[in-house]
Structures are given as structure tokens and as C-alpha cells.
CSV table of C-alpha atoms and ligand atoms in Angstrom, one decimal:
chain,number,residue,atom,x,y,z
Q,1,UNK,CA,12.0,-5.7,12.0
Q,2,UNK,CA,11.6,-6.9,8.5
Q,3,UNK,CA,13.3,-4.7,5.1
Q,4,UNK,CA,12.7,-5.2,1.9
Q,5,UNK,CA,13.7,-3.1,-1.2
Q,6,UNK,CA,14.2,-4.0,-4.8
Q,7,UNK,CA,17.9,-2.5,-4.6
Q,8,UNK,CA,19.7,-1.4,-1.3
Q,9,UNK,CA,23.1,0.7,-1.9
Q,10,UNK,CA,25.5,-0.7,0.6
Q,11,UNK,CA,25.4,2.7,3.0
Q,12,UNK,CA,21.5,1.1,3.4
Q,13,UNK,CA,22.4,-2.2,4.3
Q,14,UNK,CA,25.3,-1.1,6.4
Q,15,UNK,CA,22.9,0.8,8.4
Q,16,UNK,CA,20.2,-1.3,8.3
Q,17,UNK,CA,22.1,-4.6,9.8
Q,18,UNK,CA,21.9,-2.6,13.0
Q,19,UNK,CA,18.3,-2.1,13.0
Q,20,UNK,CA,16.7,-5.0,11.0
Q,21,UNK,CA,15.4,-8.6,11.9
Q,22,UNK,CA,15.3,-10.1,8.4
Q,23,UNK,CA,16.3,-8.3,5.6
Q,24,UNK,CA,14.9,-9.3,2.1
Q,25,UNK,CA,17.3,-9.0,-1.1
Q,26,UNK,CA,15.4,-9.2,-4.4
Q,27,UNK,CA,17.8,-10.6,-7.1
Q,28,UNK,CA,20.9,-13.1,-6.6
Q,29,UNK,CA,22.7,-10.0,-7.8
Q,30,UNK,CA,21.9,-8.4,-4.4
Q,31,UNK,CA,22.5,-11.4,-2.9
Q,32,UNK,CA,26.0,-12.4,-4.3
Q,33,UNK,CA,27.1,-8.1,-3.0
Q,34,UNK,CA,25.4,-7.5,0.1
Q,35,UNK,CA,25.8,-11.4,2.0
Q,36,UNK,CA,29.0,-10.9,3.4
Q,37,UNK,CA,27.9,-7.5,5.4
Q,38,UNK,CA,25.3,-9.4,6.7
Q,39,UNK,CA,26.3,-12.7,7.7
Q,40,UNK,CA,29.1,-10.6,9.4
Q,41,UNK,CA,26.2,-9.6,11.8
Q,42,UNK,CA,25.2,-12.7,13.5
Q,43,UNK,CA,21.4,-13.8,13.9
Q,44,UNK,CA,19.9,-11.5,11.2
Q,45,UNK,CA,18.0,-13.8,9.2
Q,46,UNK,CA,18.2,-13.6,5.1
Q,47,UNK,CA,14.9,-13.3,3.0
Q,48,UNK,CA,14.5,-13.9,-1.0
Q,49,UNK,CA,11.6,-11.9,-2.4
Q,50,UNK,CA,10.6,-14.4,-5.7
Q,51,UNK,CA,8.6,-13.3,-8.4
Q,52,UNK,CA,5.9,-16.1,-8.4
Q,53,UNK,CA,4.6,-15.5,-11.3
Q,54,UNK,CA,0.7,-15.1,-9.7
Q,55,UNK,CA,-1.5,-12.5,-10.6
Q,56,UNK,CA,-4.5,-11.6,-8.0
Q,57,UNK,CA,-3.9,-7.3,-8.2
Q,58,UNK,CA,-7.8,-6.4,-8.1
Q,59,UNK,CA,-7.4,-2.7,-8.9
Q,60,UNK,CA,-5.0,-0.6,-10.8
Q,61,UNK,CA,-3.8,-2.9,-13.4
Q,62,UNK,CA,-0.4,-3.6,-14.3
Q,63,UNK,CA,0.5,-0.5,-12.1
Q,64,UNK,CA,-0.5,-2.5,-9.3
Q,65,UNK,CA,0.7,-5.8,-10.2
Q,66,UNK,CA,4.0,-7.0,-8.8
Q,67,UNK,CA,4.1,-10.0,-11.5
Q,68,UNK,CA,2.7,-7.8,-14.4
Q,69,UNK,CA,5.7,-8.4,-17.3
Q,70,UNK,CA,8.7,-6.9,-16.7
Q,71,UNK,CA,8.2,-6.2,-12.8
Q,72,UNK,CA,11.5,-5.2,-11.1
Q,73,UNK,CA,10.2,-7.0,-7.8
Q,74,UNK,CA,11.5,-10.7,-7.0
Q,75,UNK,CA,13.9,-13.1,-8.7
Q,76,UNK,CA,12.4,-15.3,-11.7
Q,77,UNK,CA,11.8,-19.3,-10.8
Q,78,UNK,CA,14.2,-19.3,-13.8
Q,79,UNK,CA,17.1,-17.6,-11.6
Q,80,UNK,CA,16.3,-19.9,-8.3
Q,81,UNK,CA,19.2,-21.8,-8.4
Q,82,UNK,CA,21.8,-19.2,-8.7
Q,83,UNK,CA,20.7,-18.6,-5.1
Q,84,UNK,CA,23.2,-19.8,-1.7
Q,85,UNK,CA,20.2,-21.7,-0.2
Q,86,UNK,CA,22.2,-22.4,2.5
Q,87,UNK,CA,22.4,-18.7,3.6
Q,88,UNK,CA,18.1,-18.2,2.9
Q,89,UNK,CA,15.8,-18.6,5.8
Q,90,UNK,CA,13.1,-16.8,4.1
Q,91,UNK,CA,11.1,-17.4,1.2
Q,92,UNK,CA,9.3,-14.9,0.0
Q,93,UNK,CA,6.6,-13.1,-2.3
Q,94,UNK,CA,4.3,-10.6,-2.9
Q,95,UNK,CA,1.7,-10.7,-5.7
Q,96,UNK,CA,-1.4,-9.4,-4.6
Q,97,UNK,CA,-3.1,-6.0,-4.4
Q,98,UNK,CA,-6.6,-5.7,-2.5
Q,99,UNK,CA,-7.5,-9.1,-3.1
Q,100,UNK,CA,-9.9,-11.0,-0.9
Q,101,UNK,CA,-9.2,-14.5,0.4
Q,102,UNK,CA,-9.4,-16.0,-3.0
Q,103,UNK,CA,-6.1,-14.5,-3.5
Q,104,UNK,CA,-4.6,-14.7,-0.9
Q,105,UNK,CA,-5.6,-18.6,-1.0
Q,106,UNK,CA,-4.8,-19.1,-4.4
Q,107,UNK,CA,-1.1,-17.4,-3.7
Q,108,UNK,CA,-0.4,-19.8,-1.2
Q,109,UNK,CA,-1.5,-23.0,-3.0
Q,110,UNK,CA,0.5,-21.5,-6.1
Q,111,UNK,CA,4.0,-21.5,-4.3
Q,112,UNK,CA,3.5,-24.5,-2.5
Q,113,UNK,CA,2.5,-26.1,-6.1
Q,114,UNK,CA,5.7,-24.6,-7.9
Q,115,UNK,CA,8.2,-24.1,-5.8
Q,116,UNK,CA,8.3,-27.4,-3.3
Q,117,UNK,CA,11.9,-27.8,-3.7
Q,118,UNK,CA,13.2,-24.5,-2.6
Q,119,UNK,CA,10.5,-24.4,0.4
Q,120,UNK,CA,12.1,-27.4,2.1
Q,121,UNK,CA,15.4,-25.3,2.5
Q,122,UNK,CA,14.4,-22.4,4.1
Q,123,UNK,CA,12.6,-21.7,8.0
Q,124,UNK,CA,10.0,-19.4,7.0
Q,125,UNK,CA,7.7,-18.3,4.4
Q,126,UNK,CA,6.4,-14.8,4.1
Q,127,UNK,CA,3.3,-14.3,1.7
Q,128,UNK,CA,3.8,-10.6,1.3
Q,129,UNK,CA,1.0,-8.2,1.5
Q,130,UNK,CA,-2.3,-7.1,-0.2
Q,131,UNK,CA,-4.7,-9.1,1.4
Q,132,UNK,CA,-7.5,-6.9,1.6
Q,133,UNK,CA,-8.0,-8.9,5.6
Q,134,UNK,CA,-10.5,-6.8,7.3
Q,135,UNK,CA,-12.6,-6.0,3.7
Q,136,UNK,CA,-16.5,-6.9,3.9
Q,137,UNK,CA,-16.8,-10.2,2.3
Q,138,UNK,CA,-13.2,-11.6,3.0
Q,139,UNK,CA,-13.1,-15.4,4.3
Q,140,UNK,CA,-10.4,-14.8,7.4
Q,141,UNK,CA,-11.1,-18.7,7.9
Q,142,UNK,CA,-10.2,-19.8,4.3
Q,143,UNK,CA,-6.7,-18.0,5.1
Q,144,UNK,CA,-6.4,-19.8,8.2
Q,145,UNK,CA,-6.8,-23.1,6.9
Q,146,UNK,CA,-4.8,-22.6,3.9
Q,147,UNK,CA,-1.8,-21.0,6.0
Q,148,UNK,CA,-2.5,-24.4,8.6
Q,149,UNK,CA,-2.2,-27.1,5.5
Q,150,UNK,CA,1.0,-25.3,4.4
Q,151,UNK,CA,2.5,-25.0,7.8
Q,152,UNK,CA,1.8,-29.1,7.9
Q,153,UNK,CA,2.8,-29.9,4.5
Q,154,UNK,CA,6.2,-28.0,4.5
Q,155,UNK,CA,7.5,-27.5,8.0
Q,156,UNK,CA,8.1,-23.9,7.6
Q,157,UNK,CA,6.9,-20.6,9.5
Q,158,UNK,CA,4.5,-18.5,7.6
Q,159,UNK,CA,4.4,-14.4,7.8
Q,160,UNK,CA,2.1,-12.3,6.2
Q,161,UNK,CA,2.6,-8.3,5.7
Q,162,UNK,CA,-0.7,-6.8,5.0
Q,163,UNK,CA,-0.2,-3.1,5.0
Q,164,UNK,CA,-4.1,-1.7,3.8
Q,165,UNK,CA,-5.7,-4.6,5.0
Q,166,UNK,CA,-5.2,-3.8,8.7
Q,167,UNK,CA,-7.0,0.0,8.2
Q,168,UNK,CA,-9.3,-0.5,5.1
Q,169,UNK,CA,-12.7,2.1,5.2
Q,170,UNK,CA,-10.9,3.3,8.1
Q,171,UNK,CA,-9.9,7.0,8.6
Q,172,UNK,CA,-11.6,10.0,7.0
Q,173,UNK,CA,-9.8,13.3,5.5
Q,174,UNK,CA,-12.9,16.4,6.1
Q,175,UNK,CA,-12.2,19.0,3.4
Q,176,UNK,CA,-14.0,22.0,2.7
Q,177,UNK,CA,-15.8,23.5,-0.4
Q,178,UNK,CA,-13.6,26.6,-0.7
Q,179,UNK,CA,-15.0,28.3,-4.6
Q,180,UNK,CA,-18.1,26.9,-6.9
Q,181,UNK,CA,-17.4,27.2,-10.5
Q,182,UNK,CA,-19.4,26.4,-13.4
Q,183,UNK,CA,-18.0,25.6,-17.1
Q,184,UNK,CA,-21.0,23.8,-18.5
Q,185,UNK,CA,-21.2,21.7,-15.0
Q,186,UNK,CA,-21.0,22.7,-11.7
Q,187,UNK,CA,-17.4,22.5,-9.9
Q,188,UNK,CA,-17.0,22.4,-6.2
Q,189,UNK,CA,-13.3,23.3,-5.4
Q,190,UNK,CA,-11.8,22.3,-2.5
Q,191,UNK,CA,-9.2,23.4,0.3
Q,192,UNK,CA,-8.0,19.6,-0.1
Q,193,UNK,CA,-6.6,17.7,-3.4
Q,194,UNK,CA,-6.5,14.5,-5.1
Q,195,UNK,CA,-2.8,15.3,-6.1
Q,196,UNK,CA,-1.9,15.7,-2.6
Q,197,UNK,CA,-3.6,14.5,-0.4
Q,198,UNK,CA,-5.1,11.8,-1.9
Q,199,UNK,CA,-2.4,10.8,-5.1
Q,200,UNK,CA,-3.7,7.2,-5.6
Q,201,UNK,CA,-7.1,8.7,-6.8
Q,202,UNK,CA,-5.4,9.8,-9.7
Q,203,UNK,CA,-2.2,6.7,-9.8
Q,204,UNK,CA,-5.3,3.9,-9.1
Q,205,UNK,CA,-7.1,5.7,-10.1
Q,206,UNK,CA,-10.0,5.1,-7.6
Q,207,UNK,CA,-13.3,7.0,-6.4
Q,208,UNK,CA,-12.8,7.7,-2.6
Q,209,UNK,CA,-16.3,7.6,-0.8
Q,210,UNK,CA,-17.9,10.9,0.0
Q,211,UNK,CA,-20.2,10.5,2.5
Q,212,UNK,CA,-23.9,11.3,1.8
Q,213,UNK,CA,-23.1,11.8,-2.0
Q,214,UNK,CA,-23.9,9.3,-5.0
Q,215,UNK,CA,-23.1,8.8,-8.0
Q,216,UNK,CA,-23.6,11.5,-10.9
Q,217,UNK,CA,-27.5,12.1,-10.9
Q,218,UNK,CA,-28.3,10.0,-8.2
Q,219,UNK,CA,-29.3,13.1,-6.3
Q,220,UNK,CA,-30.6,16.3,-7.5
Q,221,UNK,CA,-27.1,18.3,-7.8
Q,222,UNK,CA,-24.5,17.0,-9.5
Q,223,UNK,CA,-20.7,18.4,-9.2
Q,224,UNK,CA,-17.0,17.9,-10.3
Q,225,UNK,CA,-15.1,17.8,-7.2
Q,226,UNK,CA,-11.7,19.6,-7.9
Q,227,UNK,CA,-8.4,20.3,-5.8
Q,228,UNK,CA,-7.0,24.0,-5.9
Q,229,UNK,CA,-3.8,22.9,-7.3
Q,230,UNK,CA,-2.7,24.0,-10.8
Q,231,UNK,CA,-2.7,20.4,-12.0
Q,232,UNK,CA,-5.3,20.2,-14.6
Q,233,UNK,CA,-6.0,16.5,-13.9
Q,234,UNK,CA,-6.4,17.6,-10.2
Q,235,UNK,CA,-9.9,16.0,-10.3
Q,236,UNK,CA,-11.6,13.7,-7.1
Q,237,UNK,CA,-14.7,12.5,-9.4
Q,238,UNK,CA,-17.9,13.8,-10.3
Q,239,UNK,CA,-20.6,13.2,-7.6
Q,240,UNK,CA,-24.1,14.3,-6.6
Q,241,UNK,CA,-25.5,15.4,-3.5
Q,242,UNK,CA,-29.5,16.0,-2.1
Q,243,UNK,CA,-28.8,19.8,-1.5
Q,244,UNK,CA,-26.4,22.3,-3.5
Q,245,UNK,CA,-23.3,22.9,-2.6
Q,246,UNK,CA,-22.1,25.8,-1.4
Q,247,UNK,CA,-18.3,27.8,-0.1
Q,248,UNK,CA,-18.1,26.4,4.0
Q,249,UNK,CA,-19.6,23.1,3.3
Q,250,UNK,CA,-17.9,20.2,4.8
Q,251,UNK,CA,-17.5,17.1,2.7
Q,252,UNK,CA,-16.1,14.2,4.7
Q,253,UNK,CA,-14.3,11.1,2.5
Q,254,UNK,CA,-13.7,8.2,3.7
Q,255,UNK,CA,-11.4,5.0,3.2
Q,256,UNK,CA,-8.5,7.5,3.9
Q,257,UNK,CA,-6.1,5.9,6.2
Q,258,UNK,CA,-4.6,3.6,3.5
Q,259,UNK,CA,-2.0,4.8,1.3
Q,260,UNK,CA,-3.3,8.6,1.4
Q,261,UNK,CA,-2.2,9.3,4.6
Q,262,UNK,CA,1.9,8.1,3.6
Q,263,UNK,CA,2.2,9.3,0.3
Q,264,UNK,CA,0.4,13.2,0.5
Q,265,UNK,CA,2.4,16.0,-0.3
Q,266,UNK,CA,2.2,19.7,-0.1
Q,267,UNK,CA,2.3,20.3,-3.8
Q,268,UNK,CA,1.7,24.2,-5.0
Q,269,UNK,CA,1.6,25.1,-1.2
Q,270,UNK,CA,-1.3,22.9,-0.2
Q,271,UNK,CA,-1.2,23.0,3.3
Q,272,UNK,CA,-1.9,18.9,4.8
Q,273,UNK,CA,-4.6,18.5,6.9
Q,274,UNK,CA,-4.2,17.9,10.7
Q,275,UNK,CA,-4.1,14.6,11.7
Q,276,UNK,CA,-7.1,14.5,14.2
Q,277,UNK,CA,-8.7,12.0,16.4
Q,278,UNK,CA,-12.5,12.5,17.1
Q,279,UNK,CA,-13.4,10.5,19.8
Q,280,UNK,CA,-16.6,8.7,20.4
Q,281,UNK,CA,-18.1,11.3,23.0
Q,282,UNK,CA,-17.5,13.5,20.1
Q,283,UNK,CA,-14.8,15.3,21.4
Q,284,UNK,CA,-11.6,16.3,19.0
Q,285,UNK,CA,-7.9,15.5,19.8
Q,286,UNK,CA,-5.4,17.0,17.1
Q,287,UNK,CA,-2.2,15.1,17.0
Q,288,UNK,CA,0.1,17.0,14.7
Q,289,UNK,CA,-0.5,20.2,12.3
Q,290,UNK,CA,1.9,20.3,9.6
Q,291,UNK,CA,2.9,24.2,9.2
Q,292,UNK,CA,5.3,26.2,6.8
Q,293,UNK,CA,8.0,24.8,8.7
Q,294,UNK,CA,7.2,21.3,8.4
Q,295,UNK,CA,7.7,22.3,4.4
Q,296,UNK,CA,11.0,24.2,4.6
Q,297,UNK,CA,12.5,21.9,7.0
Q,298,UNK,CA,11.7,18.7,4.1
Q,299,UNK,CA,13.4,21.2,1.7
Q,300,UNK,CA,16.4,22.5,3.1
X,1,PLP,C1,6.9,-6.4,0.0
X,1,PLP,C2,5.6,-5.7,0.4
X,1,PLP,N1,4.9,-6.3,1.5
X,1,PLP,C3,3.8,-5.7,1.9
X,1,PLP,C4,3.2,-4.7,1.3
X,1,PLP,C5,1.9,-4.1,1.8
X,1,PLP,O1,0.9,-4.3,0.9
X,1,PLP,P1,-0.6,-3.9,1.2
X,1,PLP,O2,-0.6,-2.5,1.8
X,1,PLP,O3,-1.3,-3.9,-0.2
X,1,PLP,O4,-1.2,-4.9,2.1
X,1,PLP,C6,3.8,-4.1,0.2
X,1,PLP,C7,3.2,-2.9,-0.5
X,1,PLP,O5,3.5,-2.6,-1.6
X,1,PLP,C8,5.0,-4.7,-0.3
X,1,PLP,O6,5.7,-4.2,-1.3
């Protein structure tokens, strides 16, 4: 088990030296107050999350970028050598954000080029997350060979984290048109919500895939797609679609395993969706409904 957090109060890292592997500190400040609890645990290995300075965030900005100026995440080159090397086994970073192996590639040639001397001190390297692995177009064999040269050239294991990688264009969230509105254009309001069930639409922001739709006026009828929240800005995008839409239509999105699934809420009493599993004989499996209680038991 690895942890990592930008800040860990000390009931955190008392707890977590009975559950975690490797725990990752990100500033000599956490360093210099949480070491002792740990190294009073034998055989849990120390990380440092460093702030490599690389940029390779392909969406979302700044807001996405863990090197963007004035990031909270990893300790500045500048700060290195405030660190007890002696007590770091694990070197680490995490810079990128969707990026294909050009990233991911570039990344790992970047530390190896800057920070050679702190690389020979430590057993393992871990290169974060955010590369977009299993996304059309991504060269899984570039990776390979650049994680293989910097195995040879510094001695050291390497991990990688990729979180969305793993379940890109995977998963689907099926919603259904619920009231058809029309204030100049036509609005299709549904029973789900970018605010909640969907929140990085609107943080990305991104345009989830609907399937069978296209962009405005690509087909005949063209519609805002809105949650039933009372959050103005609780827009999914405009679309279009071959036939009209009307209340009882399903409209399926996909790409909605990644972050939608962990960070969805039930904002304004939005009920989330069950989380299903159709199977390829096209029979349906629920695996959890979330219900009122689910709600009041989060709340107290
Ligand atoms: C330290 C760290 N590792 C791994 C990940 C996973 O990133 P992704 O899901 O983009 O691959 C994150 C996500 O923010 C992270 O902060």
C-alpha cells in the first residue's frame, strides 16, 4: 500500500503506519515531524514527492497541473538538500495529467536529466500518475524502453500510479431525459447532472461522449443538455441528435468510470445512479443502489 497526501495530521500517520507500505511526505517540513513515528515502525519504506518542475497536464490547465506556479504538491529542487537522504527510499513525482507517452517519456528523461544526484540515494522511483496508458494512440513500448534505460542507468526500481489510465472510455452512466424546455433553444433536462454526477465536466471542464449524438448541428435537432439541480451552471454541453428528443428517452454517456464515478455527490437530493454491470449476453447485474439512507448516514 502506497499514501501520499500533501499534509498528513499526525492522528493520519499514526493510523496509517499500520496500514501503509510506503508512505510519501511532500515537504521536508513533513519530513523533519512525522519521521520519527515512522521509522518507529520497522520496514515501512519513506517516499519524497518532488515538484520536478515538468509540465505535460493535456487538459484543464493550471487546475490540472501539479507543477503550474505555486502548486502545493512536492518539494522544490531548491529545498532537496534539506532532506535526510539517508531515511528516503523513494523518489518521487507526479506531473502529468492525461498525457500520452510523450509525457510520460519526457517525465522520465526530465528527472533522470536534473536530479541524478538524489536518484543514486534512494531504491525506487515512482513516476506518479496521469499517463493516459490504455488511450488510442499511446506508445505502451516507448514507456517500456524509457522505464528499461532508466532502470539500467540508475540502479533503482521504478513505479508508476496511473489512476484514469487503467479505465479510460470505459464505463457508461445511462440517464434519462426527464422535462424538454425551450428558451430560444431546445433544453433536454435530465434525471442525471454534471454537478453530481459528473463534477469534472464542469471543474475540466470536458464534453463527456453521448453516444449517437454530435456536435451542435451535426444532426437535425440540436439541444442543451441540463441537470435538474438548481445550479445554474448545471450544464453537460450542447449536442444534436438524428431524432428529437423526448421525456423517457435514454441517453447513454460514456468515458464515465474515471474520476465521475469517485467524486459524485447527491447535491439538491439527486439521487446516484446504480452502479450496474451489463453483461455481454445482455443480461443486468446491479451492485449497489444508493438510497436515502446512504445520504443521512454520510450526514449524521
Ligand atoms: C500522487 C498521485 N498519483 C497518481 C494519481 C493518479 O492520476 P491519474 O488518475 O491521472 O492517472 C494522482 C491523481 O491526482 C496523484 O495525485
Amino acid at each position: 500500500v502506497h499514501v501520499y497526501a500533501p499534509a498528513y495530521t499526525p492522528a493520519e500517520v499514526e493510523c496509517l503506519v499500520g496500514l501503509a507500505d510506503h508512505i510519501y511526505f511532500n515537504s521536508p517540513e513533513q519530513v523533519a515531524r512525522f519521521l520519527p513515528m515512522v521509522k518507529r515502525k520497522p520496514g515501512i519504506e519513506v517516499g519524497i514527492r518532488v515538484n520536478p518542475g515538468y509540465s505535460n497536464a493535456t487538459l484543464g490547465g493550471a487546475l490540472y497541473d501539479p507543477c503550474a506556479p505555486y502548486s502545493r504538491f512536492g518539494t522544490l529542487p531548491a529545498d532537496l538538500d534539506k532532506l535526510p537522504w539517508g531515511d528516503i527510499g523513494i523518489f518521487h513525482v507526479h506531473a502529468l495529467c492525461e498525457s500520452l507517452h510523450d509525457g510520460s517519456v519526457g517525465l522520465i528523461r526530465h528527472v533522470g536529466r536534473a536530479f541524478a544526484p538524489y536518484l543514486k540515494q534512494v531504491k525506487a522511483v515512482n513516476f506518479g500518475g496521469g499517463h493516459f496508458i490504455n488511450k488510442l494512440g499511446y506508445d505502451v513500448f516507448a514507456l517500456i524502453d524509457a522505464v528499461k534505460a532508466f532502470r539500467a542507468e540508475f540502479g533503482v526500481e521504478v513505479i508508476l500510479e496511473p489512476g484514469a489510465g487503467l479505465v479510460v472510455d470505459a464505463g457508461y452512466l445511462v440517464a434519462s431525459v426527464i422535462g424538454i424546455h425551450r428558451n430560444e433553444k431546445d433544453i433536454a433536462i435530465l434525471d442525471a447532472s454534471a454537478s453530481c454526477h459528473m463534477p469534472d465536466v464542469l471543474e475540466v471542464p470536458y464534453r463527456p461522449p453521448i453516444l449517437g449524438s454530435g456536435e451542435p448541428g451535426v444532426h437535425p435537432h440540436t439541444y442543451i443538455i441540463g441537470g435538474k439541480t438548481c445550479m445554474t451552471g448545471d450544464i453537460i454541453g450542447e449536442y444534436s441528435f438524428p431524432k428529437p428528443l423526448g421525456v423517457g428517452d435514454r441517453l447513454i454517456f460514456g468515458d464515465m468510470m474515471q474520476y465521475s464515478f469517485v467524486k459524485n455527490t447527491t447535491f439538491n437530493g439527486t439521487p446516484l445512479p446504480d452502479l450496474a454491470v451489463l453483461e455481454e449476453d445482455g443480461s443486468y447485474r446491479v451492485l449497489r443502489t444508493f438510497g436515502y439512507e446512504a445520504f443521512r448516514d454520510r450526514l449524521g
